[in-house]
PDB file of C-alpha atoms in Angstrom:
ATOM      1  CA  MET D  24      16.377 -58.343 -47.544  1.00  0.00           C
ATOM      2  CA  MET D  25      15.628 -60.651 -44.831  1.00  0.00           C
ATOM      3  CA  ASN D  26      18.223 -61.904 -42.322  1.00  0.00           C
ATOM      4  CA  ARG D  27      17.748 -65.533 -41.420  1.00  0.00           C
ATOM      5  CA  GLU D  28      19.587 -65.746 -38.081  1.00  0.00           C
ATOM      6  CA  THR D  29      17.697 -63.022 -36.197  1.00  0.00           C
ATOM      7  CA  GLU D  30      14.660 -62.510 -38.577  1.00  0.00           C
ATOM      8  CA  LEU D  31      15.361 -58.820 -39.054  1.00  0.00           C
ATOM      9  CA  THR D  32      14.133 -57.037 -42.121  1.00  0.00           C
ATOM     10  CA  GLU D  33      16.743 -54.581 -43.394  1.00  0.00           C
ATOM     11  CA  THR D  34      15.801 -51.549 -45.618  1.00  0.00           C
ATOM     12  CA  VAL D  35      18.362 -49.495 -47.253  1.00  0.00           C
ATOM     13  CA  VAL D  36      16.967 -45.928 -46.779  1.00  0.00           C
ATOM     14  CA  HIS D  37      19.672 -43.863 -48.762  1.00  0.00           C
ATOM     15  CA  ILE D  38      22.927 -44.222 -50.378  1.00  0.00           C
ATOM     16  CA  ASN D  39      24.971 -40.961 -50.818  1.00  0.00           C
ATOM     17  CA  ARG D  40      28.211 -40.513 -52.853  1.00  0.00           C
ATOM     18  CA  VAL D  41      30.549 -38.226 -51.110  1.00  0.00           C
ATOM     19  CA  ALA D  42      33.925 -36.797 -52.189  1.00  0.00           C
ATOM     20  CA  LYS D  43      37.043 -35.670 -50.414  1.00  0.00           C
ATOM     21  CA  VAL D  44      39.117 -33.147 -52.397  1.00  0.00           C
ATOM     22  CA  VAL D  45      42.765 -34.024 -52.124  1.00  0.00           C
ATOM     23  CA  LYS D  46      45.853 -32.711 -53.911  1.00  0.00           C
ATOM     24  CA  GLY D  47      45.688 -35.293 -56.739  1.00  0.00           C
ATOM     25  CA  GLY D  48      41.932 -34.925 -57.236  1.00  0.00           C
ATOM     26  CA  LYS D  49      38.769 -36.252 -55.569  1.00  0.00           C
ATOM     27  CA  ASN D  50      38.510 -39.460 -53.409  1.00  0.00           C
ATOM     28  CA  PHE D  51      35.009 -40.696 -53.752  1.00  0.00           C
ATOM     29  CA  SER D  52      33.247 -42.913 -51.150  1.00  0.00           C
ATOM     30  CA  PHE D  53      29.737 -43.896 -50.378  1.00  0.00           C
ATOM     31  CA  SER D  54      27.658 -43.353 -47.133  1.00  0.00           C
ATOM     32  CA  ALA D  55      24.609 -45.438 -46.471  1.00  0.00           C
ATOM     33  CA  VAL D  56      21.751 -45.428 -43.914  1.00  0.00           C
ATOM     34  CA  VAL D  57      19.987 -48.722 -43.077  1.00  0.00           C
ATOM     35  CA  VAL D  58      16.929 -49.536 -40.963  1.00  0.00           C
ATOM     36  CA  ALA D  59      16.583 -52.969 -39.543  1.00  0.00           C
ATOM     37  CA  GLY D  60      13.530 -54.224 -37.563  1.00  0.00           C
ATOM     38  CA  ASP D  61      11.792 -57.414 -36.546  1.00  0.00           C
ATOM     39  CA  GLY D  62       8.240 -56.161 -37.317  1.00  0.00           C
ATOM     40  CA  ALA D  63       7.204 -56.709 -33.774  1.00  0.00           C
ATOM     41  CA  GLY D  64       8.185 -53.293 -32.264  1.00  0.00           C
ATOM     42  CA  ASN D  65      11.984 -53.533 -32.349  1.00  0.00           C
ATOM     43  CA  VAL D  66      13.928 -51.289 -34.797  1.00  0.00           C
ATOM     44  CA  GLY D  67      17.271 -49.853 -35.161  1.00  0.00           C
ATOM     45  CA  TYR D  68      19.228 -47.771 -37.734  1.00  0.00           C
ATOM     46  CA  GLY D  69      22.868 -47.584 -38.676  1.00  0.00           C
ATOM     47  CA  THR D  70      25.108 -45.547 -40.956  1.00  0.00           C
ATOM     48  CA  GLY D  71      28.085 -46.812 -42.776  1.00  0.00           C
ATOM     49  CA  LYS D  72      30.811 -45.324 -45.013  1.00  0.00           C
ATOM     50  CA  ALA D  73      33.131 -47.118 -47.446  1.00  0.00           C
ATOM     51  CA  ARG D  74      34.959 -46.820 -50.803  1.00  0.00           C
ATOM     52  CA  GLU D  75      32.300 -49.111 -52.311  1.00  0.00           C
ATOM     53  CA  VAL D  76      28.595 -49.475 -51.877  1.00  0.00           C
ATOM     54  CA  PRO D  77      28.283 -53.045 -50.513  1.00  0.00           C
ATOM     55  CA  PRO D  78      30.716 -52.541 -47.707  1.00  0.00           C
ATOM     56  CA  ALA D  79      28.981 -49.229 -46.643  1.00  0.00           C
ATOM     57  CA  ILE D  80      25.579 -51.071 -46.631  1.00  0.00           C
ATOM     58  CA  GLN D  81      27.150 -53.932 -44.577  1.00  0.00           C
ATOM     59  CA  LYS D  82      28.705 -51.599 -41.976  1.00  0.00           C
ATOM     60  CA  ALA D  83      25.280 -49.683 -41.641  1.00  0.00           C
ATOM     61  CA  SER D  84      23.377 -53.000 -41.404  1.00  0.00           C
ATOM     62  CA  GLU D  85      25.630 -54.302 -38.623  1.00  0.00           C
ATOM     63  CA  GLN D  86      25.274 -51.031 -36.664  1.00  0.00           C
ATOM     64  CA  ALA D  87      21.371 -51.179 -37.232  1.00  0.00           C
ATOM     65  CA  LYS D  88      21.206 -54.703 -35.720  1.00  0.00           C
ATOM     66  CA  LYS D  89      23.290 -53.649 -32.656  1.00  0.00           C
ATOM     67  CA  GLU D  90      21.300 -50.638 -31.783  1.00  0.00           C
ATOM     68  CA  GLN D  91      17.805 -51.870 -31.579  1.00  0.00           C
ATOM     69  CA  VAL D  92      15.208 -49.883 -29.650  1.00  0.00           C
ATOM     70  CA  ARG D  93      11.574 -50.777 -28.605  1.00  0.00           C
ATOM     71  CA  VAL D  94       8.692 -48.878 -30.206  1.00  0.00           C
ATOM     72  CA  PRO D  95       5.802 -48.560 -27.717  1.00  0.00           C
ATOM     73  CA  MET D  96       2.573 -49.378 -29.542  1.00  0.00           C
ATOM     74  CA  VAL D  97      -1.120 -49.505 -28.712  1.00  0.00           C
ATOM     75  CA  GLY D  98      -3.153 -51.652 -31.116  1.00  0.00           C
ATOM     76  CA  GLY D  99      -0.745 -51.330 -33.933  1.00  0.00           C
ATOM     77  CA  THR D 100      -0.323 -47.584 -33.793  1.00  0.00           C
ATOM     78  CA  VAL D 101       1.752 -45.181 -31.634  1.00  0.00           C
ATOM     79  CA  PRO D 102       0.127 -44.227 -28.349  1.00  0.00           C
ATOM     80  CA  HIS D 103       0.144 -40.407 -28.745  1.00  0.00           C
ATOM     81  CA  THR D 104       1.134 -37.602 -31.038  1.00  0.00           C
ATOM     82  CA  VAL D 105       4.788 -36.779 -30.742  1.00  0.00           C
ATOM     83  CA  TRP D 106       7.466 -34.626 -32.445  1.00  0.00           C
ATOM     84  CA  GLY D 107      10.993 -35.748 -33.073  1.00  0.00           C
ATOM     85  CA  ARG D 108      13.866 -33.399 -33.870  1.00  0.00           C
ATOM     86  CA  TRP D 109      17.303 -33.781 -35.328  1.00  0.00           C
ATOM     87  CA  GLY D 110      19.131 -30.795 -36.746  1.00  0.00           C
ATOM     88  CA  ALA D 111      16.743 -28.827 -38.955  1.00  0.00           C
ATOM     89  CA  THR D 112      14.445 -31.827 -39.363  1.00  0.00           C
ATOM     90  CA  ARG D 113      11.318 -32.289 -37.400  1.00  0.00           C
ATOM     91  CA  VAL D 114       9.036 -35.412 -37.607  1.00  0.00           C
ATOM     92  CA  LEU D 115       5.463 -35.739 -36.429  1.00  0.00           C
ATOM     93  CA  LEU D 116       4.037 -39.089 -35.475  1.00  0.00           C
ATOM     94  CA  ARG D 117       0.344 -39.299 -34.973  1.00  0.00           C
ATOM     95  CA  PRO D 118      -1.889 -42.198 -33.966  1.00  0.00           C
ATOM     96  CA  ALA D 119      -4.239 -43.433 -36.658  1.00  0.00           C
ATOM     97  CA  SER D 120      -7.412 -45.472 -36.592  1.00  0.00           C
ATOM     98  CA  PRO D 121      -7.194 -49.234 -37.623  1.00  0.00           C
ATOM     99  CA  GLY D 122      -7.066 -49.686 -41.410  1.00  0.00           C
ATOM    100  CA  THR D 123      -5.374 -46.395 -42.138  1.00  0.00           C
ATOM    101  CA  GLY D 124      -1.957 -47.931 -42.872  1.00  0.00           C
ATOM    102  CA  VAL D 125       1.415 -46.209 -42.789  1.00  0.00           C
ATOM    103  CA  ILE D 126       1.096 -42.750 -44.198  1.00  0.00           C
ATOM    104  CA  ALA D 127       4.683 -41.682 -44.399  1.00  0.00           C
ATOM    105  CA  GLY D 128       7.353 -40.953 -46.772  1.00  0.00           C
ATOM    106  CA  GLY D 129      11.114 -41.797 -47.103  1.00  0.00           C
ATOM    107  CA  GLY D 130      12.855 -42.676 -44.002  1.00  0.00           C
ATOM    108  CA  VAL D 131       9.929 -42.379 -41.672  1.00  0.00           C
ATOM    109  CA  ARG D 132       8.153 -45.141 -43.672  1.00  0.00           C
ATOM    110  CA  ALA D 133      11.094 -47.523 -43.501  1.00  0.00           C
ATOM    111  CA  VAL D 134      11.345 -47.001 -39.711  1.00  0.00           C
ATOM    112  CA  MET D 135       7.684 -47.449 -39.144  1.00  0.00           C
ATOM    113  CA  GLU D 136       7.244 -50.479 -41.405  1.00  0.00           C
ATOM    114  CA  SER D 137      10.382 -52.208 -39.973  1.00  0.00           C
ATOM    115  CA  ALA D 138       9.101 -51.705 -36.486  1.00  0.00           C
ATOM    116  CA  GLY D 139       5.737 -53.255 -37.375  1.00  0.00           C
ATOM    117  CA  VAL D 140       3.570 -50.241 -36.836  1.00  0.00           C
ATOM    118  CA  ALA D 141       0.372 -50.936 -38.874  1.00  0.00           C
ATOM    119  CA  ASP D 142      -1.424 -47.529 -38.671  1.00  0.00           C
ATOM    120  CA  VAL D 143       0.330 -44.086 -38.368  1.00  0.00           C
ATOM    121  CA  LEU D 144       0.116 -40.591 -39.787  1.00  0.00           C
ATOM    122  CA  THR D 145       3.364 -38.730 -40.147  1.00  0.00           C
ATOM    123  CA  LYS D 146       4.769 -35.437 -41.342  1.00  0.00           C
ATOM    124  CA  ILE D 147       8.297 -34.227 -42.063  1.00  0.00           C
ATOM    125  CA  VAL D 148       8.851 -30.569 -41.538  1.00  0.00           C
ATOM    126  CA  GLY D 149      12.034 -28.724 -42.394  1.00  0.00           C
ATOM    127  CA  SER D 150      15.064 -30.556 -43.882  1.00  0.00           C
ATOM    128  CA  ARG D 151      14.340 -33.713 -45.840  1.00  0.00           C
ATOM    129  CA  ASN D 152      17.916 -35.039 -45.584  1.00  0.00           C
ATOM    130  CA  PRO D 153      17.344 -38.851 -45.247  1.00  0.00           C
ATOM    131  CA  PHE D 154      20.040 -39.241 -42.578  1.00  0.00           C
ATOM    132  CA  ASN D 155      18.387 -36.590 -40.435  1.00  0.00           C
ATOM    133  CA  VAL D 156      14.865 -37.767 -41.112  1.00  0.00           C
ATOM    134  CA  VAL D 157      15.735 -41.257 -39.762  1.00  0.00           C
ATOM    135  CA  ARG D 158      17.458 -39.771 -36.694  1.00  0.00           C
ATOM    136  CA  ALA D 159      14.482 -37.407 -35.975  1.00  0.00           C
ATOM    137  CA  THR D 160      12.143 -40.369 -36.278  1.00  0.00           C
ATOM    138  CA  PHE D 161      14.183 -42.288 -33.630  1.00  0.00           C
ATOM    139  CA  ASP D 162      14.015 -39.100 -31.440  1.00  0.00           C
ATOM    140  CA  ALA D 163      10.249 -39.210 -31.653  1.00  0.00           C
ATOM    141  CA  ILE D 164      10.276 -42.880 -30.836  1.00  0.00           C
ATOM    142  CA  ALA D 165      12.431 -42.198 -27.778  1.00  0.00           C
ATOM    143  CA  ARG D 166       9.736 -39.766 -26.649  1.00  0.00           C
ATOM    144  CA  LEU D 167       6.822 -42.150 -26.955  1.00  0.00           C
ATOM    145  CA  MET D 168       5.332 -43.564 -23.713  1.00  0.00           C
ATOM    146  CA  THR D 169       2.402 -45.951 -22.965  1.00  0.00           C
ATOM    147  CA  GLN D 170      -0.158 -45.011 -20.320  1.00  0.00           C
ATOM    148  CA  ASP D 171       1.453 -47.438 -17.874  1.00  0.00           C
ATOM    149  CA  GLN D 172       4.868 -45.677 -18.303  1.00  0.00           C
ATOM    150  CA  VAL D 173       3.323 -42.267 -17.725  1.00  0.00           C
ATOM    151  CA  ARG D 174       1.605 -43.555 -14.479  1.00  0.00           C
ATOM    152  CA  ARG D 175       4.757 -44.958 -13.163  1.00  0.00           C
ATOM    153  CA  LEU D 176       6.554 -41.756 -13.842  1.00  0.00           C
ATOM    154  CA  ARG D 177       3.947 -39.766 -12.053  1.00  0.00           C
ATOM    155  CA  GLY D 178       3.763 -42.086  -9.148  1.00  0.00           C
ATOM    156  CA  ALA D 179       0.161 -42.945  -9.541  1.00  0.00           C
ATOM    157  CA  GLU D 180      -0.849 -46.383  -8.425  1.00  0.00           C
ATOM    158  CA  ALA D 181      -2.685 -49.056 -10.489  1.00  0.00           C
ATOM    159  CA  ALA D 182      -5.672 -48.872  -7.955  1.00  0.00           C
ATOM    160  CA  THR D 183      -6.148 -45.145  -8.761  1.00  0.00           C
ATOM    161  CA  ALA D 184      -6.021 -45.918 -12.529  1.00  0.00           C
ATOM    162  CA  ALA D 185      -8.487 -48.804 -12.145  1.00  0.00           C
ATOM    163  CA  GLU D 186     -10.819 -46.658 -10.059  1.00  0.00           C
ATOM    164  CA  GLY D 187     -10.826 -43.934 -12.825  1.00  0.00           C
ATOM    165  CA  ALA D 188     -11.438 -46.471 -15.547  1.00  0.00           C
ATOM    166  CA  SER D 189     -14.348 -48.237 -13.878  1.00  0.00           C
ATOM    167  CA  GLY D 190     -16.765 -45.405 -14.653  1.00  0.00           C
ATOM    168  CA  ASP D 191     -16.715 -43.662 -11.334  1.00  0.00           C
ATOM    169  CA  THR D 192     -18.491 -40.336 -11.510  1.00  0.00           C
ATOM    170  CA  ASP D 193     -16.428 -38.763  -9.018  1.00  0.00           C
ATOM    171  CA  ALA D 194     -12.928 -37.422 -10.105  1.00  0.00           C
ATOM    172  CA  ALA D 195      -9.985 -36.801  -7.817  1.00  0.00           C
ATOM    173  CA  THR D 196      -8.240 -33.502  -7.967  1.00  0.00           C
ATOM    174  CA  ASP D 197      -4.499 -33.090  -7.792  1.00  0.00           C
ATOM    175  CA  ASP D 198      -4.539 -32.446  -4.013  1.00  0.00           C
ATOM    176  CA  GLY D 199      -6.575 -35.653  -3.310  1.00  0.00           C
ATOM    177  CA  ARG D 200     -10.162 -34.019  -2.883  1.00  0.00           C
ATOM    178  CA  ARG D 201     -13.065 -35.596  -4.584  1.00  0.00           C
ATOM    179  CA  GLU D 202     -15.382 -33.627  -6.854  1.00  0.00           C
ATOM    180  CA  SER D 203     -18.705 -34.781  -8.410  1.00  0.00           C
ATOM    181  CA  ALA D 204     -18.793 -34.722 -12.103  1.00  0.00           C
ATOM    182  CA  ALA D 205     -21.485 -32.260 -13.401  1.00  0.00           C
ATOM    183  CA  THR D 206     -24.186 -33.479 -15.724  1.00  0.00           C
ATOM    184  CA  PRO D 207     -25.028 -31.399 -18.817  1.00  0.00           C
ATOM    185  CA  GLU D 208     -28.316 -30.392 -17.024  1.00  0.00           C
ATOM    186  CA  GLU D 209     -26.450 -29.210 -13.927  1.00  0.00           C
ATOM    187  CA  ALA D 210     -23.885 -27.222 -16.054  1.00  0.00           C
ATOM    188  CA  GLU D 211     -26.835 -25.341 -17.887  1.00  0.00           C
ATOM    189  CA  ALA D 212     -28.551 -24.526 -14.598  1.00  0.00           C
ATOM    190  CA  SER D 213     -25.326 -22.758 -13.257  1.00  0.00           C
TER     191      SER D 213
END
């Protein structure tokens, strides 16, 4: 369903009936997990629990809207391969070439489509509990970084990055020395 105020697309991933055993019998309630995203790189998830299904979905939806995270993307896909983990669930997110689409199942598909990721390959390993799959997917998203974020973390300057991208045949080593790149002919001669 589409939310008009904030233009978030909400997807109900799973609804689970749970029971609490009490002296007089069983008290049934419903738990729900909902993913909400704007299709432009922002996505969040929420869980809700209530005696009826609609209030559980509403609670989960409100939480999903509050807890939005940014998904780093490069050309409509994830920047690099990454594993996410939650409990016994592991989720692999792998970049895909343009036109591949979202190759994912269950909760991972809901998260990727809500975030606006156009091309991605995924795999769920271990438990397929929908709640844990969504949480493991968000763990993987939290581990994603663009090249600029990695450069900033490592302390490399933009000038060094631009020099390496300009086709310079000399490569800087970790201690700052310069080494000439060997051609295939030079590699065969040695």
